[in-house]
């Protein structure tokens, strides 16, 4: 017979209705029965253990002190190849001068020595000769921003300044007048200053001049090369040499001028040279001493310049000399180098910049003629208020000498003109010379060295914008090369020429580099 009460009810009857009157011994069996017959076993289970204890990766409880132990993790192994020393710089400065995918321009002429200074070539794009391209590459005259990799072969536009300097180079080479052209190229950004300097270098290579080119003046002043003081007498200014850079420069001079220097022999006895020199040594072999050993670079450079600046004779002929530098602003201020008393070294205290500046302003002459040309940079230039002021003063003096009439013409104008009083006032008015800005700090050494009071023939060459005819010639070359896929007509030429304002870099940008 089944029971009328369940086990749960019978278990409850054993529990006293007054638990506070029951003794602990009387409550113990009931607790065991509850634990035995309950269906929720988790209520009687012991409390769970703290899983965070001893595990350093889980956050500890508040107020609990824990100690973290360092786990032995497997180190990540970098399996990629590290770039070799100088590999990134070589890749950054890599120049590609030919593009096989570009169309070959039919009828493209090459520069020739007899075409230098020919005004008929103005507005045409002329290709660079193959041997000269190798020489220009040796002196690092090409820039990565000039777009050489878009065309089949390197070619440049013949502009008004190209014809002018072609005539100067040709007159010095043929007539032997021993003149020295000293210029500073200025202009706005992308106006073609470095390209004009490259064209002048090309002309001097074709005329078999000896070319010494410093491709980037920033490398002389940014503190990336080693330097050492030169011996100086007490009370004299200490100059610093840069042997590694000078050794590299000697190597580029030898590579670019090998055909000319191998025909010239040493004419002086260089007793100050560290090692004895053999008889009838060629200048190319002389350069090898400093190009192979940087400790002999300074002595080799001094001996080489002594030979090249000696007057030319029948026994020892000497060609004209071309000295050029790109980025003039970097050597017109203090450099990143420090003197022994922890003061910044001025660029004019470095031997190589000081040597170039002395030839630029005419302190050191070139007896056999030649050219000394410096180019400023608008895209990579430091703040040099003294250089800007000095160049603006030189340009103002040149402009005043161009527009100033002769005394006879002015006297005739005063008699005939009804505005004679105003002309007399203009005649008596002095030339407006740019003055200093009171809110800027000017370097006195730069102003002194570039002043025109010494009577040197240093001139400032401001690159003018392209004419519409020059822009048409450049656009036709773009169309023949395949980079411009439009018909070159009057409307297109006027549009691109107006948008670029005659600036070469802007014309290239708005023609095929800019995409809308």
Coordinates of C-alpha atoms in Angstrom, one line a residue, residues 173-423:
X173 CA 86.9 77.6 -76.0
X174 CA 87.6 79.0 -79.5
X175 CA 88.9 82.5 -79.0
X176 CA 90.9 81.7 -75.9
X177 CA 90.0 85.0 -74.2
X178 CA 90.6 83.6 -70.7
X179 CA 87.3 85.0 -69.5
X180 CA 85.6 83.7 -66.4
X181 CA 81.9 83.5 -66.2
X182 CA 80.6 83.8 -62.6
X183 CA 76.8 83.3 -62.2
X184 CA 74.2 82.5 -59.6
X185 CA 71.0 80.9 -60.9
X186 CA 67.9 82.1 -59.0
X187 CA 64.2 81.7 -59.7
X188 CA 61.0 80.2 -58.3
X189 CA 60.4 76.6 -57.6
X190 CA 60.5 74.2 -60.7
X191 CA 61.7 77.0 -63.0
X192 CA 64.5 74.9 -64.4
X193 CA 67.6 76.1 -62.5
X194 CA 69.2 72.6 -62.1
X195 CA 68.3 71.8 -65.7
X196 CA 70.0 74.9 -67.0
X197 CA 73.1 74.0 -64.9
X198 CA 73.0 70.5 -66.4
X199 CA 72.9 72.0 -69.9
X200 CA 75.9 74.2 -69.1
X201 CA 77.8 71.1 -67.8
X202 CA 76.9 69.2 -71.0
X203 CA 78.3 72.1 -73.1
X204 CA 81.6 72.1 -71.2
X205 CA 82.0 68.4 -71.5
X206 CA 81.5 68.6 -75.2
X207 CA 84.2 71.3 -75.4
X208 CA 86.6 69.1 -73.3
X209 CA 86.8 71.3 -70.3
X210 CA 87.7 69.9 -66.9
X211 CA 84.5 69.8 -64.8
X212 CA 84.3 69.8 -61.0
X213 CA 80.7 69.6 -59.9
X214 CA 79.3 69.4 -56.4
X215 CA 75.8 67.9 -56.9
X216 CA 74.3 68.6 -53.5
X217 CA 75.7 71.2 -51.1
X218 CA 73.5 69.9 -48.3
X219 CA 75.8 66.9 -48.0
X220 CA 78.7 69.3 -47.0
X221 CA 76.8 70.9 -44.1
X222 CA 74.4 68.3 -42.6
X223 CA 77.0 66.6 -40.5
X224 CA 76.9 63.2 -42.2
X225 CA 80.6 63.0 -43.2
X226 CA 83.7 62.9 -41.1
X227 CA 85.7 66.1 -40.7
X228 CA 89.1 67.1 -39.2
X229 CA 90.9 70.4 -38.6
X230 CA 93.7 71.4 -40.9
X231 CA 97.0 72.6 -39.5
X232 CA 97.0 76.3 -39.0
X233 CA 99.5 78.8 -37.6
X234 CA 98.7 80.6 -34.4
X235 CA 96.2 83.4 -34.8
X236 CA 94.9 82.2 -38.1
X237 CA 91.4 80.8 -38.8
X238 CA 91.2 77.0 -38.5
X239 CA 89.7 75.3 -41.6
X240 CA 88.2 71.8 -41.5
X241 CA 88.6 69.2 -44.2
X242 CA 86.1 66.4 -45.1
X243 CA 88.3 63.6 -46.3
X244 CA 85.7 61.0 -47.1
X245 CA 83.5 63.3 -49.2
X246 CA 86.6 64.8 -50.9
X247 CA 87.8 61.3 -51.8
X248 CA 84.4 60.5 -53.4
X249 CA 84.5 63.8 -55.3
X250 CA 87.9 63.0 -56.7
X251 CA 86.6 59.7 -57.9
X252 CA 83.8 61.4 -59.8
X253 CA 86.2 64.0 -61.3
X254 CA 88.4 61.2 -62.5
X255 CA 85.5 59.2 -64.0
X256 CA 83.9 62.1 -65.8
X257 CA 87.1 63.8 -67.1
X258 CA 89.2 60.7 -67.7
X259 CA 89.8 61.3 -71.4
X260 CA 91.1 64.9 -70.8
X261 CA 93.0 64.3 -67.6
X262 CA 94.9 61.3 -69.0
X263 CA 96.5 63.5 -71.6
X264 CA 97.8 66.1 -69.1
X265 CA 100.9 65.5 -67.1
X266 CA 102.2 67.0 -63.8
X267 CA 104.3 70.1 -64.3
X268 CA 105.2 71.0 -60.7
X269 CA 107.2 69.3 -58.0
X270 CA 104.8 68.8 -55.2
X271 CA 107.2 68.6 -52.3
X272 CA 104.4 68.8 -49.7
X273 CA 102.8 65.7 -51.0
X274 CA 102.9 62.8 -48.5
X275 CA 104.4 60.3 -50.9
X276 CA 106.9 61.0 -53.7
X277 CA 105.3 61.3 -57.2
X278 CA 106.9 59.7 -60.2
X279 CA 108.0 61.6 -63.3
X280 CA 105.6 62.3 -66.1
X281 CA 102.6 61.4 -64.0
X282 CA 99.2 62.1 -65.6
X283 CA 96.6 64.1 -63.7
X284 CA 94.3 61.2 -63.8
X285 CA 96.8 59.0 -62.0
X286 CA 97.4 61.8 -59.5
X287 CA 93.7 61.8 -58.7
X288 CA 93.9 58.1 -58.0
X289 CA 96.0 58.7 -54.9
X290 CA 93.2 60.6 -53.2
X291 CA 90.3 58.6 -54.6
X292 CA 91.7 55.4 -53.2
X293 CA 92.9 56.7 -49.9
X294 CA 90.9 59.3 -48.0
X295 CA 93.8 60.3 -45.9
X296 CA 95.5 61.6 -49.0
X297 CA 92.4 63.3 -50.4
X298 CA 93.1 66.8 -49.2
X299 CA 96.8 66.8 -50.4
X300 CA 95.7 65.3 -53.7
X301 CA 93.0 68.0 -54.2
X302 CA 95.5 70.8 -53.5
X303 CA 98.0 69.4 -55.9
X304 CA 95.3 68.9 -58.6
X305 CA 94.1 72.5 -58.3
X306 CA 97.7 73.8 -58.5
X307 CA 98.1 71.9 -61.7
X308 CA 94.8 73.0 -63.3
X309 CA 95.2 76.7 -62.4
X310 CA 98.7 76.9 -63.8
X311 CA 99.0 79.0 -66.9
X312 CA 98.8 76.9 -70.1
X313 CA 102.0 76.4 -72.1
X314 CA 102.9 74.4 -75.2
X315 CA 104.6 71.7 -73.1
X316 CA 101.9 71.6 -70.4
X317 CA 98.6 72.7 -71.9
X318 CA 95.7 73.3 -69.5
X319 CA 92.0 73.4 -70.6
X320 CA 89.4 75.8 -69.1
X321 CA 87.9 74.8 -65.8
X322 CA 84.2 74.5 -65.0
X323 CA 83.3 74.6 -61.3
X324 CA 79.7 74.3 -60.3
X325 CA 77.5 73.7 -57.2
X326 CA 73.8 73.0 -56.7
X327 CA 72.1 74.2 -53.5
X328 CA 74.1 77.4 -52.6
X329 CA 72.0 78.2 -49.5
X330 CA 73.4 75.3 -47.5
X331 CA 76.9 76.7 -47.5
X332 CA 75.8 80.2 -46.5
X333 CA 75.0 79.5 -42.9
X334 CA 76.3 77.5 -39.9
X335 CA 76.6 73.8 -40.3
X336 CA 75.7 70.8 -38.2
X337 CA 79.4 70.3 -37.3
X338 CA 80.8 71.4 -33.9
X339 CA 84.2 72.8 -33.0
X340 CA 86.3 71.5 -30.1
X341 CA 84.6 74.1 -27.8
X342 CA 81.1 72.8 -28.9
X343 CA 80.2 75.8 -31.1
X344 CA 78.7 75.3 -34.5
X345 CA 81.2 75.6 -37.4
X346 CA 80.3 78.0 -40.1
X347 CA 80.2 76.7 -43.7
X348 CA 82.9 79.2 -44.7
X349 CA 85.3 77.4 -42.2
X350 CA 85.0 74.2 -44.2
X351 CA 87.7 73.9 -46.8
X352 CA 85.7 72.7 -49.7
X353 CA 82.9 75.3 -49.4
X354 CA 85.4 78.0 -48.7
X355 CA 87.4 77.0 -51.9
X356 CA 84.2 77.2 -54.0
X357 CA 83.1 80.6 -52.6
X358 CA 86.6 82.1 -53.2
X359 CA 86.3 81.1 -56.9
X360 CA 82.7 82.3 -57.1
X361 CA 83.4 85.8 -55.9
X362 CA 86.7 86.1 -57.8
X363 CA 89.1 85.9 -54.8
X364 CA 90.8 82.9 -56.6
X365 CA 91.3 83.3 -60.3
X366 CA 91.3 80.9 -63.2
X367 CA 94.2 81.8 -65.5
X368 CA 93.0 79.6 -68.4
X369 CA 89.4 80.8 -68.3
X370 CA 86.3 78.9 -67.5
X371 CA 83.1 79.3 -65.5
X372 CA 82.0 79.2 -61.9
X373 CA 78.3 78.7 -61.5
X374 CA 76.1 78.2 -58.4
X375 CA 72.5 77.3 -58.4
X376 CA 70.0 78.0 -55.6
X377 CA 67.2 75.6 -54.7
X378 CA 63.6 76.6 -54.0
X379 CA 62.3 73.2 -53.0
X380 CA 65.2 72.3 -50.6
X381 CA 66.6 75.4 -49.1
X382 CA 67.3 76.6 -45.6
X383 CA 66.4 79.9 -44.2
X384 CA 69.3 82.3 -45.2
X385 CA 68.2 85.9 -45.0
X386 CA 71.7 87.1 -45.7
X387 CA 72.0 85.3 -49.0
X388 CA 68.5 86.5 -50.1
X389 CA 69.5 90.1 -49.3
X390 CA 72.9 89.9 -51.0
X391 CA 71.4 88.4 -54.2
X392 CA 68.6 90.9 -54.3
X393 CA 71.1 93.7 -54.0
X394 CA 73.2 92.3 -56.8
X395 CA 70.1 91.9 -59.0
X396 CA 68.9 95.5 -58.2
X397 CA 72.4 96.8 -59.3
X398 CA 72.2 94.8 -62.5
X399 CA 68.7 96.1 -63.4
X400 CA 69.7 99.7 -62.6
X401 CA 72.7 99.5 -64.9
X402 CA 70.5 98.0 -67.7
X403 CA 67.8 100.7 -67.7
X404 CA 70.0 103.7 -66.9
X405 CA 70.4 105.8 -70.1
X406 CA 73.6 107.3 -71.3
X407 CA 74.4 111.0 -70.4
X408 CA 73.9 112.1 -74.0
X409 CA 70.6 110.4 -74.4
X410 CA 69.4 111.9 -71.1
X411 CA 70.5 115.4 -72.0
X412 CA 68.6 115.2 -75.3
X413 CA 65.5 113.9 -73.6
X414 CA 65.6 116.8 -71.1
X415 CA 65.6 119.3 -74.0
X416 CA 62.8 117.7 -75.9
X417 CA 60.5 116.3 -73.3
X418 CA 57.8 118.4 -71.6
X419 CA 58.3 116.5 -68.4
X420 CA 61.9 117.6 -68.1
X421 CA 61.7 118.5 -64.4
X422 CA 60.5 115.0 -63.6
X423 CA 63.3 113.5 -65.5

